[in-house]
């Protein structure tokens, strides 16, 4: 078997068998074929696509390249949650303790941010002492005692995906539906849960730009789940504007603290409650309506808040010691009117330039920098009123004007789109 023959076969739109895909993936992770050769293979997939059977094969090979976590010792219903990432997305930090406080176990392995999208791991690292790397015993103990555990992605899970994803990112072959689906699902299946709820972001601030492609990705992931006898539910949510008021690692942790204190942005609340209720209804086999009522009660009663603090403390974090040292710059509106759009891409680029993001996984980031939006979509603002606050340790050219230009202010108020587009099961 030769790599060049397999690549040519895919370039000619011929279907690959399991052994051919296994050969390419295993040869690459063992160093038997080069980055250049693997890049050719990835680009062949990128341009010619994969059939659903080929996507199963690729997913299976990546699962088998590492360990599979056994969660059979957990004596509670279990559900995993994944987000495809977006600007200001701190949903994992909110949903995990809500669902855990309902008696449902949430094992969560999260990644670092690359490019303009912040990672859950980076947000948690802004909490002094939080332990992201747990042993298998510590991970299971946390799940049994607290009900949720959020750790960094294990180096031992889906080993092939890590190397292939890094190469895809390097060569610009990220937005391929079969490659995205196999990457996400190989990690989720290897993580051990039989129920997986996926928050699939759609819009300018996400890698899936339109509902058509996002729907295709969701359907592919659901098919992969069925292949492994896993229940997969995908919710498409709007990511044309930032999620919540705060963008930046420690600032997003502070917004989570505010959320559990009852101070929250409406869109963030709606998505958090919706995803939590989906997870609980699926795991406990109750109606969505009952699950939503339970979520609202857990928030209003303070049980979810208590679970949030118990979880952070159990993993060594000191919520009173956040890495938040930064200067502040208040930005004043130059118009009076209604905020009808907020440019998620422009704001995420500014936050990235301030130091919150990374190009390579080894890059150091500034946990404290970011933006707080003093006004949100649909709000009325007056001239000379504060529209946003920049937190920085290094100045970015024209950062004040960039923030201002991110807001579209008009005389008439437009009707806002709902954050939840649709759910596919």
mmCIF file of C-alpha atoms in Angstrom:
data_model
loop_
_atom_site.group_PDB
_atom_site.id
_atom_site.type_symbol
_atom_site.label_atom_id
_atom_site.label_comp_id
_atom_site.label_asym_id
_atom_site.label_seq_id
_atom_site.Cartn_x
_atom_site.Cartn_y
_atom_site.Cartn_z
ATOM 1 C CA UNK A 1 0.000 0.000 0.000
ATOM 2 C CA UNK A 2 1.362 3.438 -0.974
ATOM 3 C CA UNK A 3 0.273 6.882 0.181
ATOM 4 C CA UNK A 4 0.492 8.341 -3.336
ATOM 5 C CA UNK A 5 -1.953 5.747 -4.692
ATOM 6 C CA UNK A 6 -4.458 6.453 -1.913
ATOM 7 C CA UNK A 7 -4.201 10.226 -2.478
ATOM 8 C CA UNK A 8 -4.730 9.835 -6.247
ATOM 9 C CA UNK A 9 -7.716 7.580 -5.614
ATOM 10 C CA UNK A 10 -9.377 10.258 -3.461
ATOM 11 C CA UNK A 11 -8.414 13.010 -5.931
ATOM 12 C CA UNK A 12 -10.300 10.990 -8.564
ATOM 13 C CA UNK A 13 -13.379 10.931 -6.269
ATOM 14 C CA UNK A 14 -13.055 7.191 -5.669
ATOM 15 C CA UNK A 15 -14.239 5.745 -2.372
ATOM 16 C CA UNK A 16 -11.541 4.715 0.102
ATOM 17 C CA UNK A 17 -11.829 1.568 2.199
ATOM 18 C CA UNK A 18 -11.134 1.258 5.928
ATOM 19 C CA UNK A 19 -7.614 -0.132 5.470
ATOM 20 C CA UNK A 20 -6.570 2.761 3.209
ATOM 21 C CA UNK A 21 -7.748 5.426 5.653
ATOM 22 C CA UNK A 22 -6.190 3.512 8.537
ATOM 23 C CA UNK A 23 -2.900 3.300 6.641
ATOM 24 C CA UNK A 24 -2.775 7.071 6.006
ATOM 25 C CA UNK A 25 -3.676 8.078 9.565
ATOM 26 C CA UNK A 26 -1.448 5.570 11.376
ATOM 27 C CA UNK A 27 1.487 6.144 9.035
ATOM 28 C CA UNK A 28 1.263 9.861 9.701
ATOM 29 C CA UNK A 29 1.146 9.643 13.512
ATOM 30 C CA UNK A 30 4.053 7.165 13.451
ATOM 31 C CA UNK A 31 6.122 9.551 11.291
ATOM 32 C CA UNK A 32 6.216 7.222 8.287
ATOM 33 C CA UNK A 33 4.723 9.850 5.973
ATOM 34 C CA UNK A 34 5.576 13.558 5.974
ATOM 35 C CA UNK A 35 3.479 16.652 6.690
ATOM 36 C CA UNK A 36 3.567 17.447 2.958
ATOM 37 C CA UNK A 37 2.178 14.034 1.994
ATOM 38 C CA UNK A 38 -0.520 14.198 4.670
ATOM 39 C CA UNK A 39 -1.391 17.717 3.543
ATOM 40 C CA UNK A 40 -2.038 16.370 0.049
ATOM 41 C CA UNK A 41 -4.338 13.724 1.523
ATOM 42 C CA UNK A 42 -6.207 16.290 3.642
ATOM 43 C CA UNK A 43 -6.630 18.625 0.679
ATOM 44 C CA UNK A 44 -7.961 15.722 -1.404
ATOM 45 C CA UNK A 45 -10.614 15.174 1.286
ATOM 46 C CA UNK A 46 -11.180 18.926 1.585
ATOM 47 C CA UNK A 47 -11.902 19.313 -2.130
ATOM 48 C CA UNK A 48 -13.508 15.948 -2.983
ATOM 49 C CA UNK A 49 -15.248 15.169 0.313
ATOM 50 C CA UNK A 50 -15.894 11.866 2.088
ATOM 51 C CA UNK A 51 -18.898 9.572 1.915
ATOM 52 C CA UNK A 52 -20.638 8.846 5.224
ATOM 53 C CA UNK A 53 -18.955 5.410 5.316
ATOM 54 C CA UNK A 54 -15.534 6.990 4.786
ATOM 55 C CA UNK A 55 -16.354 9.474 7.570
ATOM 56 C CA UNK A 56 -17.175 6.531 9.894
ATOM 57 C CA UNK A 57 -13.842 4.919 8.978
ATOM 58 C CA UNK A 58 -11.858 8.105 9.681
ATOM 59 C CA UNK A 59 -13.643 8.641 13.006
ATOM 60 C CA UNK A 60 -13.062 5.039 14.055
ATOM 61 C CA UNK A 61 -9.358 5.118 13.204
ATOM 62 C CA UNK A 62 -8.910 8.308 15.238
ATOM 63 C CA UNK A 63 -10.802 6.855 18.225
ATOM 64 C CA UNK A 64 -8.596 3.756 18.136
ATOM 65 C CA UNK A 65 -5.423 5.871 17.962
ATOM 66 C CA UNK A 66 -5.800 6.654 21.687
ATOM 67 C CA UNK A 67 -7.549 5.607 24.883
ATOM 68 C CA UNK A 68 -11.304 5.391 25.492
ATOM 69 C CA UNK A 69 -12.532 6.509 28.912
ATOM 70 C CA UNK A 70 -14.649 4.030 30.861
ATOM 71 C CA UNK A 71 -17.402 5.790 32.837
ATOM 72 C CA UNK A 72 -19.202 2.615 33.969
ATOM 73 C CA UNK A 73 -18.272 3.299 37.617
ATOM 74 C CA UNK A 74 -20.435 6.453 37.628
ATOM 75 C CA UNK A 75 -23.830 5.679 39.182
ATOM 76 C CA UNK A 76 -25.683 8.711 37.780
ATOM 77 C CA UNK A 77 -27.079 9.590 34.352
ATOM 78 C CA UNK A 78 -24.246 11.010 32.216
ATOM 79 C CA UNK A 79 -24.285 13.589 29.434
ATOM 80 C CA UNK A 80 -21.441 15.322 27.573
ATOM 81 C CA UNK A 81 -21.660 18.774 26.038
ATOM 82 C CA UNK A 82 -19.649 20.315 23.227
ATOM 83 C CA UNK A 83 -19.576 23.776 21.698
ATOM 84 C CA UNK A 84 -18.023 24.526 18.329
ATOM 85 C CA UNK A 85 -16.828 27.835 19.793
ATOM 86 C CA UNK A 86 -17.713 31.474 19.372
ATOM 87 C CA UNK A 87 -17.029 35.013 20.532
ATOM 88 C CA UNK A 88 -17.761 35.342 24.260
ATOM 89 C CA UNK A 89 -18.842 31.698 24.559
ATOM 90 C CA UNK A 90 -18.674 30.810 28.257
ATOM 91 C CA UNK A 91 -21.585 28.331 28.171
ATOM 92 C CA UNK A 92 -19.582 25.355 29.522
ATOM 93 C CA UNK A 93 -18.838 27.233 32.762
ATOM 94 C CA UNK A 94 -22.548 27.906 33.254
ATOM 95 C CA UNK A 95 -24.163 24.715 31.978
ATOM 96 C CA UNK A 96 -21.886 22.178 33.724
ATOM 97 C CA UNK A 97 -22.808 23.163 37.316
ATOM 98 C CA UNK A 98 -26.495 23.680 36.439
ATOM 99 C CA UNK A 99 -26.781 20.155 35.018
ATOM 100 C CA UNK A 100 -24.676 18.653 37.836
ATOM 101 C CA UNK A 101 -26.961 20.274 40.429
ATOM 102 C CA UNK A 102 -29.857 18.361 38.802
ATOM 103 C CA UNK A 103 -28.146 15.047 39.598
ATOM 104 C CA UNK A 104 -26.767 14.491 36.099
ATOM 105 C CA UNK A 105 -23.051 13.826 35.625
ATOM 106 C CA UNK A 106 -21.120 16.102 33.205
ATOM 107 C CA UNK A 107 -17.655 14.853 32.196
ATOM 108 C CA UNK A 108 -16.080 17.598 30.085
ATOM 109 C CA UNK A 109 -12.773 17.760 28.265
ATOM 110 C CA UNK A 110 -12.138 21.184 26.776
ATOM 111 C CA UNK A 111 -9.504 22.769 24.599
ATOM 112 C CA UNK A 112 -7.477 25.932 24.387
ATOM 113 C CA UNK A 113 -8.418 28.696 22.010
ATOM 114 C CA UNK A 114 -6.750 29.028 18.636
ATOM 115 C CA UNK A 115 -7.161 32.068 16.432
ATOM 116 C CA UNK A 116 -9.996 34.435 17.348
ATOM 117 C CA UNK A 117 -12.022 31.972 19.442
ATOM 118 C CA UNK A 118 -11.237 31.710 23.151
ATOM 119 C CA UNK A 119 -11.011 28.272 24.746
ATOM 120 C CA UNK A 120 -12.696 27.047 27.922
ATOM 121 C CA UNK A 121 -9.304 25.924 29.240
ATOM 122 C CA UNK A 122 -7.947 29.485 28.931
ATOM 123 C CA UNK A 123 -10.900 30.873 30.875
ATOM 124 C CA UNK A 124 -10.407 28.339 33.682
ATOM 125 C CA UNK A 125 -6.658 29.048 33.771
ATOM 126 C CA UNK A 126 -7.494 32.659 34.656
ATOM 127 C CA UNK A 127 -8.668 31.284 38.046
ATOM 128 C CA UNK A 128 -5.645 30.941 40.335
ATOM 129 C CA UNK A 129 -4.996 27.323 41.339
ATOM 130 C CA UNK A 130 -7.574 25.654 39.072
ATOM 131 C CA UNK A 131 -6.265 22.191 38.199
ATOM 132 C CA UNK A 132 -6.875 21.272 34.567
ATOM 133 C CA UNK A 133 -4.881 18.060 34.486
ATOM 134 C CA UNK A 134 -6.462 15.392 36.660
ATOM 135 C CA UNK A 135 -5.512 11.750 36.924
ATOM 136 C CA UNK A 136 -8.153 9.244 35.847
ATOM 137 C CA UNK A 137 -8.973 8.578 39.526
ATOM 138 C CA UNK A 138 -9.232 12.311 40.325
ATOM 139 C CA UNK A 139 -11.466 12.838 37.284
ATOM 140 C CA UNK A 140 -13.829 10.032 38.306
ATOM 141 C CA UNK A 141 -13.778 11.173 41.957
ATOM 142 C CA UNK A 142 -14.783 14.671 40.885
ATOM 143 C CA UNK A 143 -17.644 13.281 38.807
ATOM 144 C CA UNK A 144 -18.872 11.099 41.683
ATOM 145 C CA UNK A 145 -18.506 13.772 44.382
ATOM 146 C CA UNK A 146 -19.388 16.991 42.558
ATOM 147 C CA UNK A 147 -21.158 15.773 39.441
ATOM 148 C CA UNK A 148 -19.049 17.687 36.939
ATOM 149 C CA UNK A 149 -15.392 17.999 36.023
ATOM 150 C CA UNK A 150 -13.878 20.207 33.339
ATOM 151 C CA UNK A 151 -10.320 19.326 32.376
ATOM 152 C CA UNK A 152 -8.003 19.913 29.442
ATOM 153 C CA UNK A 153 -8.186 17.421 26.607
ATOM 154 C CA UNK A 154 -6.219 14.311 27.466
ATOM 155 C CA UNK A 155 -3.066 13.757 25.466
ATOM 156 C CA UNK A 156 -4.044 10.087 25.348
ATOM 157 C CA UNK A 157 -7.458 10.528 23.683
ATOM 158 C CA UNK A 158 -7.795 10.557 19.874
ATOM 159 C CA UNK A 159 -4.055 11.016 19.404
ATOM 160 C CA UNK A 160 -4.410 11.117 15.627
ATOM 161 C CA UNK A 161 -6.920 13.943 15.754
ATOM 162 C CA UNK A 162 -4.538 16.214 17.648
ATOM 163 C CA UNK A 163 -1.819 15.897 15.037
ATOM 164 C CA UNK A 164 -4.171 16.049 12.064
ATOM 165 C CA UNK A 165 -6.096 19.040 13.465
ATOM 166 C CA UNK A 166 -2.856 20.969 14.008
ATOM 167 C CA UNK A 167 -1.886 20.287 10.386
ATOM 168 C CA UNK A 168 -5.356 21.267 9.122
ATOM 169 C CA UNK A 169 -5.112 24.524 11.040
ATOM 170 C CA UNK A 170 -1.637 25.180 9.641
ATOM 171 C CA UNK A 171 -2.584 24.590 5.981
ATOM 172 C CA UNK A 172 -6.014 26.251 6.116
ATOM 173 C CA UNK A 173 -8.178 23.138 5.740
ATOM 174 C CA UNK A 174 -10.331 23.557 8.836
ATOM 175 C CA UNK A 175 -13.818 24.142 7.390
ATOM 176 C CA UNK A 176 -14.454 20.711 5.867
ATOM 177 C CA UNK A 177 -17.644 19.065 7.146
ATOM 178 C CA UNK A 178 -16.394 15.431 7.199
ATOM 179 C CA UNK A 179 -13.093 16.490 8.790
ATOM 180 C CA UNK A 180 -14.857 18.630 11.416
ATOM 181 C CA UNK A 181 -17.403 15.880 12.169
ATOM 182 C CA UNK A 182 -14.791 13.137 12.581
ATOM 183 C CA UNK A 183 -12.585 15.422 14.703
ATOM 184 C CA UNK A 184 -15.370 16.364 17.132
ATOM 185 C CA UNK A 185 -16.968 12.936 17.312
ATOM 186 C CA UNK A 186 -13.737 10.961 17.739
ATOM 187 C CA UNK A 187 -13.019 12.955 20.922
ATOM 188 C CA UNK A 188 -16.597 12.870 22.184
ATOM 189 C CA UNK A 189 -17.015 9.111 21.662
ATOM 190 C CA UNK A 190 -13.620 8.392 23.245
ATOM 191 C CA UNK A 191 -14.675 10.502 26.260
ATOM 192 C CA UNK A 192 -17.154 7.820 27.282
ATOM 193 C CA UNK A 193 -20.640 9.386 27.423
ATOM 194 C CA UNK A 194 -23.602 7.819 25.617
ATOM 195 C CA UNK A 195 -25.444 11.164 25.286
ATOM 196 C CA UNK A 196 -23.803 14.167 23.628
ATOM 197 C CA UNK A 197 -25.395 17.610 23.267
ATOM 198 C CA UNK A 198 -23.646 19.879 20.767
ATOM 199 C CA UNK A 199 -24.055 23.656 20.666
ATOM 200 C CA UNK A 200 -23.246 24.343 17.019
ATOM 201 C CA UNK A 201 -22.549 28.050 16.490
ATOM 202 C CA UNK A 202 -23.627 29.638 13.200
ATOM 203 C CA UNK A 203 -22.771 33.077 11.831
ATOM 204 C CA UNK A 204 -19.988 35.599 11.292
ATOM 205 C CA UNK A 205 -18.377 34.874 14.670
ATOM 206 C CA UNK A 206 -18.253 31.079 14.107
ATOM 207 C CA UNK A 207 -16.502 28.765 11.653
ATOM 208 C CA UNK A 208 -19.893 27.622 10.287
ATOM 209 C CA UNK A 209 -21.142 30.711 8.483
ATOM 210 C CA UNK A 210 -24.576 29.571 7.309
ATOM 211 C CA UNK A 211 -27.467 27.383 8.468
ATOM 212 C CA UNK A 212 -27.278 25.070 5.429
ATOM 213 C CA UNK A 213 -23.693 23.949 6.123
ATOM 214 C CA UNK A 214 -24.289 23.833 9.884
ATOM 215 C CA UNK A 215 -27.303 21.575 9.340
ATOM 216 C CA UNK A 216 -25.234 19.256 7.161
ATOM 217 C CA UNK A 217 -22.526 19.086 9.846
ATOM 218 C CA UNK A 218 -25.141 18.386 12.550
ATOM 219 C CA UNK A 219 -26.717 15.585 10.519
ATOM 220 C CA UNK A 220 -23.284 14.037 9.882
ATOM 221 C CA UNK A 221 -22.411 14.063 13.596
ATOM 222 C CA UNK A 222 -25.800 12.547 14.484
ATOM 223 C CA UNK A 223 -25.198 9.731 11.947
ATOM 224 C CA UNK A 224 -21.759 9.057 13.438
ATOM 225 C CA UNK A 225 -23.358 8.948 16.887
ATOM 226 C CA UNK A 226 -25.923 6.374 15.740
ATOM 227 C CA UNK A 227 -23.113 4.284 14.256
ATOM 228 C CA UNK A 228 -21.621 4.067 17.787
ATOM 229 C CA UNK A 229 -25.032 3.794 19.493
ATOM 230 C CA UNK A 230 -24.635 7.272 21.003
ATOM 231 C CA UNK A 231 -27.478 9.769 21.227
ATOM 232 C CA UNK A 232 -26.399 13.078 19.667
ATOM 233 C CA UNK A 233 -28.462 16.266 19.785
ATOM 234 C CA UNK A 234 -27.322 19.386 17.903
ATOM 235 C CA UNK A 235 -28.619 22.883 18.612
ATOM 236 C CA UNK A 236 -27.806 25.577 16.069
ATOM 237 C CA UNK A 237 -27.323 28.922 17.831
ATOM 238 C CA UNK A 238 -26.716 32.399 16.436
ATOM 239 C CA UNK A 239 -23.135 33.694 16.570
ATOM 240 C CA UNK A 240 -23.418 36.841 14.456
ATOM 241 C CA UNK A 241 -22.995 38.931 17.590
ATOM 242 C CA UNK A 242 -20.975 38.143 20.751
ATOM 243 C CA UNK A 243 -22.543 35.890 23.383
ATOM 244 C CA UNK A 244 -22.997 37.862 26.577
ATOM 245 C CA UNK A 245 -21.430 41.149 27.605
ATOM 246 C CA UNK A 246 -17.831 40.137 28.290
ATOM 247 C CA UNK A 247 -15.175 39.002 25.800
ATOM 248 C CA UNK A 248 -11.817 37.849 27.184
ATOM 249 C CA UNK A 249 -10.776 35.061 29.532
ATOM 250 C CA UNK A 250 -11.018 36.438 33.071
ATOM 251 C CA UNK A 251 -13.797 38.832 32.065
ATOM 252 C CA UNK A 252 -15.899 35.886 30.925
ATOM 253 C CA UNK A 253 -15.321 34.137 34.273
ATOM 254 C CA UNK A 254 -16.553 37.317 35.974
ATOM 255 C CA UNK A 255 -19.662 37.258 33.776
ATOM 256 C CA UNK A 256 -20.310 33.667 34.878
ATOM 257 C CA UNK A 257 -20.080 34.795 38.519
ATOM 258 C CA UNK A 258 -22.576 37.579 37.733
ATOM 259 C CA UNK A 259 -24.824 35.065 35.958
ATOM 260 C CA UNK A 260 -25.142 32.924 39.085
ATOM 261 C CA UNK A 261 -25.825 36.111 41.077
ATOM 262 C CA UNK A 262 -28.834 36.752 38.836
ATOM 263 C CA UNK A 263 -27.224 39.481 36.683
ATOM 264 C CA UNK A 264 -27.164 38.272 33.105
ATOM 265 C CA UNK A 265 -27.574 39.131 29.461
ATOM 266 C CA UNK A 266 -30.906 37.832 28.090
ATOM 267 C CA UNK A 267 -29.416 35.933 25.124
ATOM 268 C CA UNK A 268 -26.806 34.261 27.331
ATOM 269 C CA UNK A 269 -29.512 33.256 29.821
ATOM 270 C CA UNK A 270 -31.786 31.842 27.123
ATOM 271 C CA UNK A 271 -29.080 29.699 25.519
ATOM 272 C CA UNK A 272 -27.721 28.512 28.890
ATOM 273 C CA UNK A 273 -31.166 27.458 30.111
ATOM 274 C CA UNK A 274 -32.009 25.819 26.785
ATOM 275 C CA UNK A 275 -28.798 23.744 26.555
ATOM 276 C CA UNK A 276 -29.041 22.768 30.250
ATOM 277 C CA UNK A 277 -32.660 21.652 29.841
ATOM 278 C CA UNK A 278 -31.779 19.626 26.718
ATOM 279 C CA UNK A 279 -28.993 17.848 28.597
ATOM 280 C CA UNK A 280 -31.166 17.116 31.646
ATOM 281 C CA UNK A 281 -34.230 15.979 29.662
ATOM 282 C CA UNK A 282 -32.088 13.597 27.577
ATOM 283 C CA UNK A 283 -30.177 12.164 30.543
ATOM 284 C CA UNK A 284 -33.117 11.855 32.969
ATOM 285 C CA UNK A 285 -35.634 10.926 30.240
ATOM 286 C CA UNK A 286 -38.101 13.640 31.183
ATOM 287 C CA UNK A 287 -39.869 16.203 28.997
ATOM 288 C CA UNK A 288 -38.045 19.356 27.918
ATOM 289 C CA UNK A 289 -40.728 21.429 29.697
ATOM 290 C CA UNK A 290 -40.103 19.684 33.043
ATOM 291 C CA UNK A 291 -36.352 19.948 32.558
ATOM 292 C CA UNK A 292 -36.569 23.680 31.836
ATOM 293 C CA UNK A 293 -38.696 24.256 34.947
ATOM 294 C CA UNK A 294 -36.071 22.379 36.958
ATOM 295 C CA UNK A 295 -33.233 24.501 35.490
ATOM 296 C CA UNK A 296 -35.012 27.768 36.325
ATOM 297 C CA UNK A 297 -35.670 26.509 39.880
ATOM 298 C CA UNK A 298 -32.025 25.462 40.337
ATOM 299 C CA UNK A 299 -30.909 28.954 39.294
ATOM 300 C CA UNK A 300 -33.499 30.839 41.344
ATOM 301 C CA UNK A 301 -32.896 28.751 44.483
ATOM 302 C CA UNK A 302 -29.107 29.146 44.384
ATOM 303 C CA UNK A 303 -28.421 25.388 44.050
ATOM 304 C CA UNK A 304 -26.701 25.854 40.687
ATOM 305 C CA UNK A 305 -24.627 28.714 42.095
ATOM 306 C CA UNK A 306 -23.499 26.573 45.041
ATOM 307 C CA UNK A 307 -22.551 23.782 42.640
ATOM 308 C CA UNK A 308 -20.475 26.222 40.554
ATOM 309 C CA UNK A 309 -18.402 27.265 43.585
ATOM 310 C CA UNK A 310 -18.098 23.670 44.848
ATOM 311 C CA UNK A 311 -16.827 22.533 41.443
ATOM 312 C CA UNK A 312 -14.205 25.306 41.145
ATOM 313 C CA UNK A 313 -13.003 24.679 44.695
ATOM 314 C CA UNK A 314 -12.856 20.885 44.199
ATOM 315 C CA UNK A 315 -10.484 21.366 41.262
ATOM 316 C CA UNK A 316 -8.255 23.662 43.325
ATOM 317 C CA UNK A 317 -9.438 27.024 42.032
ATOM 318 C CA UNK A 318 -9.639 30.146 44.176
ATOM 319 C CA UNK A 319 -12.468 32.201 42.669
ATOM 320 C CA UNK A 320 -11.412 35.177 44.820
ATOM 321 C CA UNK A 321 -8.008 35.234 43.123
ATOM 322 C CA UNK A 322 -8.506 35.918 39.456
ATOM 323 C CA UNK A 323 -5.719 36.919 37.078
ATOM 324 C CA UNK A 324 -7.375 40.234 36.306
ATOM 325 C CA UNK A 325 -4.692 42.920 36.531
ATOM 326 C CA UNK A 326 -5.324 45.365 33.682
ATOM 327 C CA UNK A 327 -5.859 49.028 32.828
ATOM 328 C CA UNK A 328 -9.306 50.286 31.813
ATOM 329 C CA UNK A 329 -10.439 52.566 29.011
ATOM 330 C CA UNK A 330 -14.086 53.632 28.827
ATOM 331 C CA UNK A 331 -15.318 54.296 25.294
ATOM 332 C CA UNK A 332 -18.010 56.922 24.742
ATOM 333 C CA UNK A 333 -20.732 56.702 22.087
ATOM 334 C CA UNK A 334 -20.675 59.374 19.390
ATOM 335 C CA UNK A 335 -24.336 58.809 18.449
ATOM 336 C CA UNK A 336 -27.821 58.527 19.922
ATOM 337 C CA UNK A 337 -30.023 55.654 18.785
ATOM 338 C CA UNK A 338 -30.651 51.925 19.010
ATOM 339 C CA UNK A 339 -27.934 49.282 18.785
ATOM 340 C CA UNK A 340 -29.032 47.095 15.848
ATOM 341 C CA UNK A 341 -25.826 45.119 15.324
ATOM 342 C CA UNK A 342 -22.573 44.279 17.107
ATOM 343 C CA UNK A 343 -19.706 43.026 14.936
ATOM 344 C CA UNK A 344 -18.466 39.824 16.633
ATOM 345 C CA UNK A 345 -15.527 39.397 14.252
ATOM 346 C CA UNK A 346 -14.205 42.926 14.681
ATOM 347 C CA UNK A 347 -14.437 42.717 18.477
ATOM 348 C CA UNK A 348 -12.832 39.277 18.638
ATOM 349 C CA UNK A 349 -9.963 40.530 16.467
ATOM 350 C CA UNK A 350 -9.462 43.457 18.855
ATOM 351 C CA UNK A 351 -9.470 41.163 21.898
ATOM 352 C CA UNK A 352 -7.014 38.872 20.094
ATOM 353 C CA UNK A 353 -4.714 41.826 19.332
ATOM 354 C CA UNK A 354 -4.885 42.916 22.982
ATOM 355 C CA UNK A 355 -3.298 39.552 23.844
ATOM 356 C CA UNK A 356 -6.186 37.219 24.717
ATOM 357 C CA UNK A 357 -5.660 34.819 21.810
ATOM 358 C CA UNK A 358 -2.900 32.727 20.317
ATOM 359 C CA UNK A 359 -1.708 31.607 16.903
ATOM 360 C CA UNK A 360 0.137 28.538 18.208
ATOM 361 C CA UNK A 361 -0.926 26.411 21.184
ATOM 362 C CA UNK A 362 2.400 27.252 22.858
ATOM 363 C CA UNK A 363 1.822 31.040 22.711
ATOM 364 C CA UNK A 364 1.361 32.836 26.040
ATOM 365 C CA UNK A 365 -1.792 34.879 26.497
ATOM 366 C CA UNK A 366 -2.955 37.781 28.652
ATOM 367 C CA UNK A 367 -5.827 36.445 30.778
ATOM 368 C CA UNK A 368 -6.891 39.912 31.965
ATOM 369 C CA UNK A 369 -7.419 41.764 28.709
ATOM 370 C CA UNK A 370 -10.677 42.014 26.821
ATOM 371 C CA UNK A 371 -13.852 44.039 26.377
ATOM 372 C CA UNK A 372 -17.012 44.599 28.406
ATOM 373 C CA UNK A 373 -20.003 45.726 26.368
ATOM 374 C CA UNK A 374 -21.909 48.253 28.449
ATOM 375 C CA UNK A 375 -24.753 48.174 25.924
ATOM 376 C CA UNK A 376 -26.242 45.184 24.136
ATOM 377 C CA UNK A 377 -28.268 44.423 21.026
ATOM 378 C CA UNK A 378 -31.540 46.352 21.018
ATOM 379 C CA UNK A 379 -30.486 48.778 23.757
ATOM 380 C CA UNK A 380 -30.933 52.518 23.360
ATOM 381 C CA UNK A 381 -27.802 54.590 23.817
ATOM 382 C CA UNK A 382 -27.283 58.324 24.072
ATOM 383 C CA UNK A 383 -24.377 60.352 22.745
ATOM 384 C CA UNK A 384 -21.563 60.629 25.335
ATOM 385 C CA UNK A 385 -22.814 57.527 27.186
ATOM 386 C CA UNK A 386 -20.329 54.687 27.817
ATOM 387 C CA UNK A 387 -20.799 52.001 25.166
ATOM 388 C CA UNK A 388 -17.967 49.681 26.168
ATOM 389 C CA UNK A 389 -14.859 49.295 28.311
ATOM 390 C CA UNK A 390 -11.481 48.023 27.102
ATOM 391 C CA UNK A 391 -9.254 46.133 29.545
ATOM 392 C CA UNK A 392 -5.632 46.124 28.398
ATOM 393 C CA UNK A 393 -2.003 45.722 29.377
ATOM 394 C CA UNK A 394 -0.728 46.747 25.962
ATOM 395 C CA UNK A 395 -2.319 49.355 23.723
ATOM 396 C CA UNK A 396 -3.602 48.523 20.248
ATOM 397 C CA UNK A 397 -3.639 51.213 17.570
ATOM 398 C CA UNK A 398 -7.089 52.804 17.188
ATOM 399 C CA UNK A 399 -8.609 50.422 19.735
ATOM 400 C CA UNK A 400 -11.179 53.015 20.841
ATOM 401 C CA UNK A 401 -12.403 53.649 17.287
ATOM 402 C CA UNK A 402 -12.421 49.891 16.508
ATOM 403 C CA UNK A 403 -14.760 49.290 19.428
ATOM 404 C CA UNK A 404 -17.012 52.165 18.339
ATOM 405 C CA UNK A 405 -17.116 50.924 14.737
ATOM 406 C CA UNK A 406 -18.244 47.490 15.980
ATOM 407 C CA UNK A 407 -21.643 48.922 16.974
ATOM 408 C CA UNK A 408 -24.301 49.758 14.417
ATOM 409 C CA UNK A 409 -26.438 52.544 15.911
ATOM 410 C CA UNK A 410 -29.613 53.579 14.085
ATOM 411 C CA UNK A 411 -32.636 55.787 14.767
ATOM 412 C CA UNK A 412 -35.152 52.954 14.486
ATOM 413 C CA UNK A 413 -34.971 49.759 16.526
ATOM 414 C CA UNK A 414 -34.859 46.508 14.537
ATOM 415 C CA UNK A 415 -36.399 43.250 15.642
ATOM 416 C CA UNK A 416 -33.722 40.966 17.125
ATOM 417 C CA UNK A 417 -33.264 37.412 15.877
ATOM 418 C CA UNK A 418 -33.707 34.577 18.352
ATOM 419 C CA UNK A 419 -30.463 33.034 19.577
ATOM 420 C CA UNK A 420 -31.679 29.452 19.082
ATOM 421 C CA UNK A 421 -32.083 28.729 15.377
ATOM 422 C CA UNK A 422 -33.181 25.080 15.537
ATOM 423 C CA UNK A 423 -32.447 21.744 17.186
ATOM 424 C CA UNK A 424 -31.713 18.564 15.243
ATOM 425 C CA UNK A 425 -31.949 15.108 16.839
#
